[in-house]
Coordinates of C-alpha atoms in Angstrom, one line a residue:
M1 CA -36.0 21.1 6.8
A2 CA -36.6 23.8 9.3
N3 CA -38.5 22.6 12.6
D4 CA -41.7 24.7 12.3
N5 CA -44.2 23.5 14.6
T6 CA -47.2 25.9 13.9
N7 CA -49.4 23.6 12.1
L8 CA -48.6 20.8 14.5
H9 CA -49.5 22.6 17.3
S10 CA -52.6 23.7 15.7
A11 CA -53.7 20.2 14.9
K12 CA -53.0 19.0 18.6
G13 CA -55.2 21.7 19.9
V14 CA -58.1 20.9 17.2
K15 CA -60.8 19.1 18.9
D16 CA -61.6 15.4 17.7
D17 CA -58.2 15.4 15.2
E18 CA -56.6 12.6 16.9
F19 CA -57.6 9.2 16.7
Y20 CA -55.8 6.1 17.9
T21 CA -56.0 2.8 16.1
T22 CA -57.2 -0.5 17.7
F23 CA -54.6 -3.7 17.1
E24 CA -57.5 -5.4 15.7
T25 CA -58.0 -2.9 12.9
I26 CA -54.3 -3.3 12.3
V27 CA -54.1 -6.7 12.1
E28 CA -57.1 -6.9 9.8
E29 CA -55.4 -4.5 7.2
L30 CA -51.9 -5.6 7.5
R31 CA -52.4 -8.9 6.8
H32 CA -52.9 -8.1 3.2
Y33 CA -49.3 -6.7 3.1
T34 CA -46.9 -9.1 4.4
K35 CA -44.7 -9.8 1.5
H36 CA -43.7 -6.3 1.4
F37 CA -42.4 -6.1 4.7
K38 CA -39.8 -9.0 4.5
G39 CA -36.1 -7.4 5.1
K40 CA -37.6 -3.7 5.3
T41 CA -37.0 -0.8 7.6
I42 CA -40.7 0.1 8.9
L43 CA -41.2 3.9 10.3
C44 CA -44.3 4.5 12.3
N45 CA -43.5 8.3 12.6
C46 CA -46.6 9.5 14.6
D47 CA -46.6 6.8 17.3
D48 CA -46.1 6.7 20.9
P49 CA -43.5 3.5 21.3
I50 CA -45.4 2.8 24.7
E51 CA -49.0 3.0 23.6
S52 CA -49.0 2.7 19.7
N53 CA -50.7 -0.2 18.5
F54 CA -48.5 0.1 15.2
C55 CA -45.5 -0.4 17.3
K56 CA -47.0 -3.3 19.5
Y57 CA -48.1 -5.1 15.9
F58 CA -44.6 -4.8 14.3
L59 CA -42.7 -5.6 17.6
L60 CA -44.8 -9.0 18.4
N61 CA -44.3 -9.8 14.4
F62 CA -40.8 -8.6 13.8
K63 CA -39.7 -12.2 13.5
R64 CA -42.5 -13.6 11.4
L65 CA -42.3 -10.4 9.0
K66 CA -38.6 -10.8 9.1
L67 CA -38.3 -6.9 9.6
R68 CA -34.7 -5.6 9.4
R69 CA -35.4 -2.4 11.5
L70 CA -38.3 -0.9 13.4
I71 CA -38.4 2.7 14.1
C72 CA -41.3 4.7 15.9
T73 CA -41.1 8.1 17.0
S74 CA -43.8 10.5 18.9
Y75 CA -44.5 14.1 19.3
K76 CA -44.0 15.4 22.8
D77 CA -47.7 15.8 23.5
S78 CA -48.8 12.2 23.2
K79 CA -52.2 12.4 25.0
V80 CA -52.4 8.9 25.7
A81 CA -49.0 7.9 27.2
K82 CA -48.8 6.4 30.5
I83 CA -45.0 6.4 30.9
S84 CA -43.1 4.2 32.9
F85 CA -40.0 6.3 33.5
N86 CA -37.5 3.7 33.7
L87 CA -38.0 2.8 30.0
F88 CA -36.3 5.7 29.2
T89 CA -32.5 5.8 29.1
Q90 CA -32.4 9.3 30.8
G91 CA -35.7 9.6 32.1
R92 CA -38.5 11.5 30.4
I93 CA -37.6 14.9 29.5
E94 CA -40.5 17.5 29.2
N95 CA -41.1 19.1 25.9
L96 CA -39.0 16.3 23.8
G97 CA -40.4 13.6 21.7
Y98 CA -39.0 10.0 21.9
V99 CA -38.1 7.3 19.7
L100 CA -37.9 3.4 19.8
D101 CA -35.3 2.1 17.4
V102 CA -35.2 -1.6 17.0
T103 CA -33.2 -3.8 14.6
G104 CA -32.9 -7.7 14.3
D105 CA -29.7 -7.6 16.7
D106 CA -31.8 -6.3 19.5
T107 CA -33.1 -9.9 20.6
E108 CA -33.2 -9.2 24.1
L109 CA -35.7 -6.3 23.5
I110 CA -37.9 -8.4 20.8
D111 CA -38.1 -11.5 22.9
S112 CA -38.8 -9.6 25.9
F113 CA -41.9 -8.0 24.1
Q114 CA -43.0 -11.0 22.3
N115 CA -42.9 -13.2 25.4
H116 CA -43.9 -10.8 27.9
G117 CA -45.7 -7.9 26.4
V118 CA -43.3 -5.4 28.1
L119 CA -40.3 -3.3 27.0
I120 CA -37.1 -3.8 28.5
D121 CA -35.4 -1.0 30.7
G122 CA -33.8 1.7 28.3
A123 CA -35.6 0.8 25.3
V124 CA -37.2 4.2 24.7
K125 CA -34.9 7.3 24.2
A126 CA -35.3 11.0 24.1
L127 CA -35.0 13.0 20.8
C128 CA -33.1 16.0 20.8
G129 CA -36.6 18.0 19.3
D130 CA -40.3 17.4 19.8
G131 CA -41.0 14.9 17.5
D132 CA -42.7 16.9 14.7
F133 CA -42.8 14.2 11.7
R134 CA -41.3 17.2 9.6
S135 CA -38.5 18.2 11.8
E136 CA -34.9 17.6 10.5
E137 CA -34.3 15.0 13.1
C138 CA -37.5 12.6 12.1
V139 CA -36.9 13.3 8.8
K140 CA -33.4 11.6 9.1
Y141 CA -35.2 8.7 10.2
L142 CA -37.7 8.9 7.5
E143 CA -34.8 8.7 4.8
Q144 CA -33.5 5.5 6.5
A145 CA -36.9 3.8 6.2
D146 CA -38.5 1.8 3.3
I147 CA -41.9 1.8 4.4
I148 CA -43.9 4.6 6.9
V149 CA -47.2 2.9 8.5
T150 CA -49.0 5.2 10.7
N151 CA -52.3 6.8 11.7
P152 CA -51.5 10.8 11.9
P153 CA -53.5 13.6 13.0
F154 CA -56.2 13.8 10.4
S155 CA -55.4 17.5 9.6
L156 CA -51.8 16.7 8.9
F157 CA -52.7 13.8 6.6
K158 CA -52.1 15.9 3.4
E159 CA -48.7 17.4 4.7
L160 CA -47.5 13.9 5.8
V161 CA -48.3 12.4 2.3
A162 CA -46.5 15.1 0.8
L163 CA -43.4 14.5 2.6
L164 CA -43.6 10.8 1.9
M165 CA -44.1 11.4 -1.9
K166 CA -41.3 13.9 -1.8
Y167 CA -38.8 11.0 -0.4
E168 CA -40.5 8.5 -2.7
K169 CA -41.3 6.3 0.3
K170 CA -43.8 3.3 0.2
F171 CA -46.6 3.9 3.0
L172 CA -49.8 2.6 4.6
L173 CA -51.6 5.3 6.3
I174 CA -55.0 5.7 7.9
G175 CA -56.9 8.8 7.1
N176 CA -60.5 10.4 6.5
Q177 CA -62.2 9.7 3.3
N178 CA -62.7 13.6 2.5
A179 CA -59.0 13.6 1.9
L180 CA -59.2 11.9 -1.5
T181 CA -60.4 14.8 -3.0
Y182 CA -57.8 17.1 -1.6
K183 CA -55.6 18.8 -4.2
E184 CA -52.6 17.2 -2.8
I185 CA -54.1 13.8 -3.0
F186 CA -56.6 13.5 -5.8
P187 CA -53.6 13.9 -8.2
L188 CA -51.9 10.6 -6.7
I189 CA -55.0 8.8 -7.2
Q190 CA -55.5 9.9 -10.8
K191 CA -51.9 9.0 -11.9
N192 CA -52.2 5.9 -10.1
L193 CA -49.6 6.6 -7.5
A194 CA -51.6 5.8 -4.6
W195 CA -54.8 3.8 -4.0
T196 CA -57.1 3.0 -1.1
G197 CA -56.3 -0.2 1.1
Y198 CA -58.9 -2.9 1.9
R199 CA -60.9 -1.3 4.9
F200 CA -63.0 1.7 3.7
G201 CA -65.4 2.8 6.0
D202 CA -66.3 2.0 9.6
M203 CA -63.4 2.0 12.1
K204 CA -63.2 2.7 15.9
F205 CA -60.6 4.5 17.5
R206 CA -59.7 5.3 20.9
V207 CA -59.7 9.1 21.5
P208 CA -57.9 11.5 24.2
A209 CA -59.2 12.1 27.8
D210 CA -60.6 15.4 27.0
S211 CA -62.4 14.5 23.9
E212 CA -65.8 16.1 24.0
P213 CA -68.8 13.6 24.2
R214 CA -70.9 13.2 21.0
A215 CA -74.3 12.1 20.5
T216 CA -73.7 9.4 18.0
R217 CA -70.7 7.2 17.5
F218 CA -69.5 8.1 20.9
W219 CA -68.8 5.8 24.1
I220 CA -66.9 5.3 27.1
D221 CA -66.0 1.9 28.0
S222 CA -65.8 0.2 31.8
E223 CA -62.1 1.5 32.1
G224 CA -63.2 4.8 31.3
Q225 CA -61.4 4.9 28.0
K226 CA -63.3 7.3 25.5
W227 CA -64.0 5.8 22.2
R228 CA -65.1 7.2 18.7
S229 CA -66.0 5.2 15.5
L230 CA -65.8 6.7 11.8
G231 CA -68.0 5.9 8.8
N232 CA -65.9 7.5 6.5
A233 CA -62.1 6.1 7.4
M234 CA -60.0 4.6 4.9
W235 CA -56.3 3.2 4.5
L236 CA -54.4 5.1 1.9
T237 CA -51.2 3.1 0.5
N238 CA -49.0 2.8 -2.5
L239 CA -48.1 -1.1 -1.9
D240 CA -49.2 -3.2 -4.6
I241 CA -52.4 -5.2 -3.3
D242 CA -54.7 -7.6 -5.3
R243 CA -57.8 -5.9 -5.1
R244 CA -56.7 -2.8 -6.7
H245 CA -56.5 -4.9 -10.1
Q246 CA -59.9 -6.4 -9.7
I247 CA -62.5 -5.5 -12.5
L248 CA -65.6 -3.8 -11.1
K249 CA -68.5 -6.0 -12.1
L250 CA -71.3 -3.9 -13.5
T251 CA -74.8 -4.9 -15.1
K252 CA -76.5 -2.3 -16.0
R253 CA -76.9 -0.4 -19.1
Y254 CA -77.6 3.4 -20.0
S255 CA -81.0 5.1 -20.4
P256 CA -81.4 8.9 -20.3
E257 CA -84.5 8.6 -18.0
E258 CA -82.3 6.8 -15.4
Y259 CA -79.2 8.9 -15.8
P260 CA -80.1 12.5 -16.2
R261 CA -77.2 15.1 -17.4
Y262 CA -76.3 18.0 -15.1
D263 CA -77.5 21.1 -15.6
D264 CA -74.0 22.9 -16.5
Y265 CA -71.8 20.0 -17.4
D266 CA -71.7 17.3 -20.3
A267 CA -71.9 14.4 -18.0
I268 CA -74.4 12.0 -16.1
N269 CA -75.3 11.4 -12.9
V270 CA -74.8 8.1 -11.4
T271 CA -76.3 7.7 -7.7
R272 CA -74.5 4.6 -6.8
V273 CA -71.2 2.8 -7.6
D274 CA -73.0 -0.5 -8.4
S275 CA -75.3 1.5 -11.4
I276 CA -72.2 2.7 -13.2
P277 CA -73.8 1.6 -17.0
I278 CA -71.5 -0.4 -18.8
D279 CA -72.2 0.9 -22.0
Y280 CA -71.8 4.6 -21.7
P281 CA -68.9 6.0 -23.4
G282 CA -69.1 9.8 -21.8
I283 CA -68.1 11.2 -18.4
M284 CA -70.0 10.0 -15.6
G285 CA -70.4 11.5 -12.0
V286 CA -70.4 8.9 -9.4
P287 CA -69.9 9.0 -5.6
I288 CA -66.7 9.3 -4.0
T289 CA -66.8 5.6 -2.9
I290 CA -65.9 4.7 -6.5
I291 CA -62.3 5.5 -5.5
N292 CA -62.2 2.3 -3.4
K293 CA -63.2 0.3 -6.6
Y294 CA -61.1 2.4 -9.1
N295 CA -58.8 0.3 -11.2
S296 CA -57.0 2.4 -13.5
D297 CA -57.6 -0.4 -16.3
Q298 CA -61.2 -0.2 -16.3
F299 CA -61.7 3.7 -15.6
E300 CA -60.3 7.0 -16.5
L301 CA -60.3 9.2 -13.5
I302 CA -61.4 13.0 -15.1
G303 CA -62.0 15.1 -12.2
E304 CA -64.5 15.8 -9.1
A305 CA -67.5 17.7 -9.1
N306 CA -67.7 19.8 -5.9
H307 CA -68.1 23.9 -6.1
G308 CA -66.5 24.2 -8.9
S309 CA -63.6 26.2 -7.8
D310 CA -61.7 24.2 -4.8
N311 CA -58.9 23.2 -7.4
E312 CA -57.9 22.8 -11.1
F313 CA -59.7 19.2 -10.7
D314 CA -62.8 20.5 -9.6
L315 CA -64.5 21.0 -12.9
F316 CA -68.1 22.0 -11.7
K317 CA -71.1 22.2 -9.5
P318 CA -72.8 19.5 -9.6
T319 CA -76.6 20.3 -10.1
L320 CA -79.6 18.6 -11.5
N321 CA -82.8 20.9 -12.2
G322 CA -81.3 23.5 -10.0
K323 CA -80.6 21.3 -6.9
Q324 CA -77.0 21.0 -5.9
L325 CA -75.8 17.1 -5.2
F326 CA -73.3 16.0 -2.9
K327 CA -69.7 15.9 -4.4
R328 CA -69.1 13.6 -7.1
I329 CA -66.0 11.7 -8.8
L330 CA -66.0 12.0 -12.7
I331 CA -64.9 8.9 -14.5
R332 CA -65.0 7.5 -18.0
H333 CA -64.9 3.8 -19.0
K334 CA -61.7 3.2 -21.0
Q335 CA -63.7 0.5 -23.0
P336 CA -67.3 0.7 -22.8
M337 CA -69.1 -2.8 -23.2
T338 CA -70.5 -1.3 -26.4
Q339 CA -66.9 -1.5 -28.1
I340 CA -65.2 -4.5 -26.1
N341 CA -68.5 -6.8 -26.4
K342 CA -69.4 -7.0 -29.9
K343 CA -68.0 -10.5 -30.0
F344 CA -67.3 -13.0 -27.0
K345 CA -63.9 -14.6 -26.9
I346 CA -63.9 -17.8 -25.2
L347 CA -61.8 -20.1 -23.3
D348 CA -63.2 -23.8 -23.3
L349 CA -61.8 -25.9 -20.1
F350 CA -62.0 -29.4 -20.1
C351 CA -63.1 -29.1 -23.5
G352 CA -63.1 -32.7 -25.1
A353 CA -63.9 -33.0 -28.7
G354 CA -65.4 -29.6 -28.7
G355 CA -69.1 -30.2 -28.2
F356 CA -69.8 -27.1 -26.0
S357 CA -67.9 -24.7 -28.2
Y358 CA -69.4 -26.1 -31.2
G359 CA -72.7 -25.6 -30.0
I360 CA -72.0 -21.9 -28.9
E361 CA -70.6 -20.8 -31.8
K362 CA -73.8 -21.3 -33.4
N363 CA -74.5 -17.7 -32.3
P364 CA -72.0 -15.4 -34.4
H365 CA -71.2 -13.3 -31.3
F366 CA -69.4 -16.2 -29.6
S367 CA -65.9 -17.4 -30.7
T368 CA -63.6 -20.1 -29.0
V369 CA -60.4 -18.7 -29.1
I370 CA -58.5 -21.2 -26.8
A371 CA -59.1 -24.6 -25.5
L372 CA -57.4 -26.8 -22.8
D373 CA -57.8 -30.8 -22.2
N374 CA -55.4 -33.3 -20.8
D375 CA -56.5 -36.0 -23.5
P376 CA -54.1 -35.6 -26.9
N377 CA -56.7 -37.9 -28.5
V378 CA -59.3 -34.8 -28.7
R379 CA -57.0 -32.4 -30.4
D380 CA -57.5 -33.3 -33.9
T381 CA -61.5 -33.4 -33.7
F382 CA -61.6 -30.2 -31.9
R383 CA -59.4 -28.5 -34.5
N384 CA -61.5 -29.8 -36.9
N385 CA -64.6 -28.3 -35.8
M386 CA -62.9 -25.0 -34.7
P387 CA -59.9 -24.5 -37.0
N388 CA -59.1 -21.2 -35.6
C389 CA -58.7 -22.2 -31.9
N390 CA -55.6 -22.7 -30.0
V391 CA -55.9 -26.0 -28.4
V392 CA -53.6 -26.8 -25.6
I393 CA -53.2 -30.6 -24.0
G394 CA -52.2 -30.6 -20.6
D395 CA -52.7 -30.9 -16.7
I396 CA -54.9 -28.2 -15.6
T397 CA -53.6 -28.4 -12.1
S398 CA -50.1 -28.1 -13.5
S399 CA -48.9 -24.3 -12.5
V400 CA -46.9 -24.2 -16.0
V401 CA -50.0 -25.4 -17.7
K402 CA -52.2 -22.7 -16.1
S403 CA -49.7 -19.8 -16.5
D404 CA -49.6 -20.5 -20.3
I405 CA -53.3 -20.4 -20.2
I406 CA -53.6 -17.6 -18.3
E407 CA -51.2 -15.6 -20.6
N408 CA -52.6 -16.6 -23.8
S409 CA -56.2 -15.9 -22.8
I410 CA -55.2 -12.6 -21.8
G411 CA -53.5 -11.9 -24.8
L412 CA -56.0 -13.0 -26.9
G413 CA -58.8 -10.9 -25.2
V414 CA -60.8 -13.5 -23.4
N415 CA -64.0 -12.1 -21.9
M416 CA -65.7 -15.7 -21.3
I417 CA -65.1 -19.2 -19.9
I418 CA -67.1 -22.0 -20.4
G419 CA -66.3 -25.8 -19.3
G420 CA -67.5 -28.8 -17.5
P421 CA -65.2 -30.2 -15.0
P422 CA -65.3 -34.0 -14.9
C423 CA -68.7 -35.3 -13.9
Q424 CA -68.1 -39.1 -13.3
G425 CA -67.7 -38.3 -9.6
Y426 CA -71.3 -37.0 -9.5
S427 CA -73.2 -39.2 -12.3
N428 CA -75.9 -41.8 -11.4
K429 CA -73.5 -44.0 -13.5
G430 CA -70.7 -43.3 -11.5
K431 CA -69.3 -44.8 -8.3
K432 CA -70.4 -41.5 -6.1
L433 CA -67.1 -41.2 -4.0
G434 CA -68.2 -37.9 -3.1
L435 CA -65.7 -35.9 -1.2
A436 CA -63.1 -39.0 -1.7
D437 CA -63.1 -38.4 -5.5
P438 CA -60.2 -35.9 -6.1
R439 CA -61.9 -35.2 -9.6
N440 CA -64.8 -33.8 -7.9
F441 CA -62.7 -30.7 -6.9
L442 CA -61.5 -29.7 -10.1
F443 CA -63.9 -26.9 -10.4
R444 CA -61.3 -25.1 -8.0
E445 CA -58.9 -25.4 -10.9
Y446 CA -61.5 -23.6 -13.0
L447 CA -62.3 -20.8 -10.9
S448 CA -58.5 -20.3 -10.1
L449 CA -58.3 -19.3 -13.8
V450 CA -61.8 -17.3 -13.5
K451 CA -60.0 -15.4 -10.8
A452 CA -56.7 -14.5 -12.8
I453 CA -58.4 -13.9 -16.1
Q454 CA -61.6 -12.1 -14.8
P455 CA -64.1 -12.7 -17.8
E456 CA -67.0 -10.9 -17.9
V457 CA -69.1 -14.1 -17.7
F458 CA -68.3 -17.6 -17.4
I459 CA -70.6 -21.1 -17.5
I460 CA -70.0 -24.2 -15.5
E461 CA -71.8 -27.2 -17.0
N462 CA -72.2 -30.7 -15.4
V463 CA -74.7 -33.2 -14.6
K464 CA -77.7 -32.5 -12.5
T465 CA -76.8 -34.8 -9.6
I466 CA -73.9 -32.1 -8.3
L467 CA -76.6 -30.0 -7.0
S468 CA -77.3 -32.9 -4.5
A469 CA -73.9 -34.6 -4.5
S470 CA -72.6 -35.1 -0.7
N471 CA -75.9 -33.2 0.7
G472 CA -75.3 -30.4 -1.5
W473 CA -71.8 -29.6 -0.3
F474 CA -70.4 -29.2 -3.9
K475 CA -72.9 -26.9 -4.9
D476 CA -72.5 -24.7 -1.9
E477 CA -68.7 -24.8 -2.4
I478 CA -68.9 -23.6 -5.8
V479 CA -71.5 -21.1 -5.2
N480 CA -69.8 -19.5 -2.0
A481 CA -66.3 -19.6 -4.1
I482 CA -68.0 -17.8 -7.0
E483 CA -69.8 -15.1 -5.1
S484 CA -66.4 -14.6 -3.4
L485 CA -64.7 -13.6 -6.7
G486 CA -67.6 -10.8 -7.0
Y487 CA -69.6 -12.3 -9.7
K488 CA -73.5 -13.1 -9.3
V489 CA -74.4 -16.7 -9.6
E490 CA -77.4 -18.4 -11.2
Y491 CA -77.9 -22.4 -11.6
G492 CA -80.5 -24.9 -12.3
V493 CA -81.3 -27.6 -14.7
L494 CA -81.6 -27.1 -18.2
N495 CA -83.3 -29.6 -20.8
A496 CA -80.6 -30.5 -23.4
M497 CA -83.1 -31.9 -25.8

């Protein structure tokens, strides 16, 4: 491609456009992507090989991540570089970009950096051009890479993403949340071709020495380094991560008083993401932060509401009673709860002879479709009481059994889990071995199935002394584990009469 640097020069001249990522921010995010890096070539194509913390991270972890190759390229005008000239093969040449290109064979370079934190002489080479990531020279490096990981100038974010999509590259980028509504970015989210990473919100960055002071979110440290923090920073990626498959837990129901319709469009206004009504079947305008919770299996992404004319996805100007609101993302439930929750389909764990299921099925809205126990003697009794249920006999700690339960539960549409993990270790009649009784930890197997199946609701039944066993350790452990899965927890003692 032609090397046209007009936009890059403009970006470099724009105030507050360059933000340099901290090492801690990179470590925090990239720990979630370790499995993607093995055997891959990583390109950091907006990164000074000397100063970039992306380059530092991948050099320090080159062996642990089992990288095949690391390439870091920088534009000529890096403002934070403090270059030691002997690092260059031919000394520093003005107006040229530079590159660090490392493979697994470069053991001396890798060991020097991992053991002493310094690059060996001659490690950095001058490019033939100025290092613009769109230049023919840098695109050749791009073509050789598997994953691009970088923090580009925010004004060039959409251009970099477009380039990566053109060459069908995997990526992990830092950007501004406003980019999510760009006409170049929004369709990628809508078509499930890109999604946000884990950190979404506050991040702190080093900024160039000539950055103008600001009244807020700006400071200078004891060494004179200038810093900025942004409340609307984000990671954008197309590397698969667990969080994008999580179902957003919702509890509120629609009422016309709480969810008014827009003046000029048939959609309701929702003020907070956690206030999305579970039962509304139509289009809803929600805050832009929904994209960080967006699951394409749960919601359909319709468009956006901003000025009504920004692009083909900007459908209308969001106003209520003549008052214009901040931009909204338009979504719709793929299956509103009014459709999917006419009946709860239950997985019964530690089912025994079926007392729990037998009782709950007295309510016609509940039906047990699959059950699990490790005692083969309970099968016939359970089936006699719940003849339409698939009863599985097996050990819940077995990965094979759990895989079978998960597959069948999802296939049967399970949206509720019940069960009582063994209570002998907690019971007043038992030996009260507490932490020494392995049965007392089987709640973890129960919750591992909750995590995999993600039911709308689940019930754990046990004896009341579980609340006080081991000075409340088990109760606290269970509550904390459930909350970490995104569920709201309520517990107490019921009269079973």
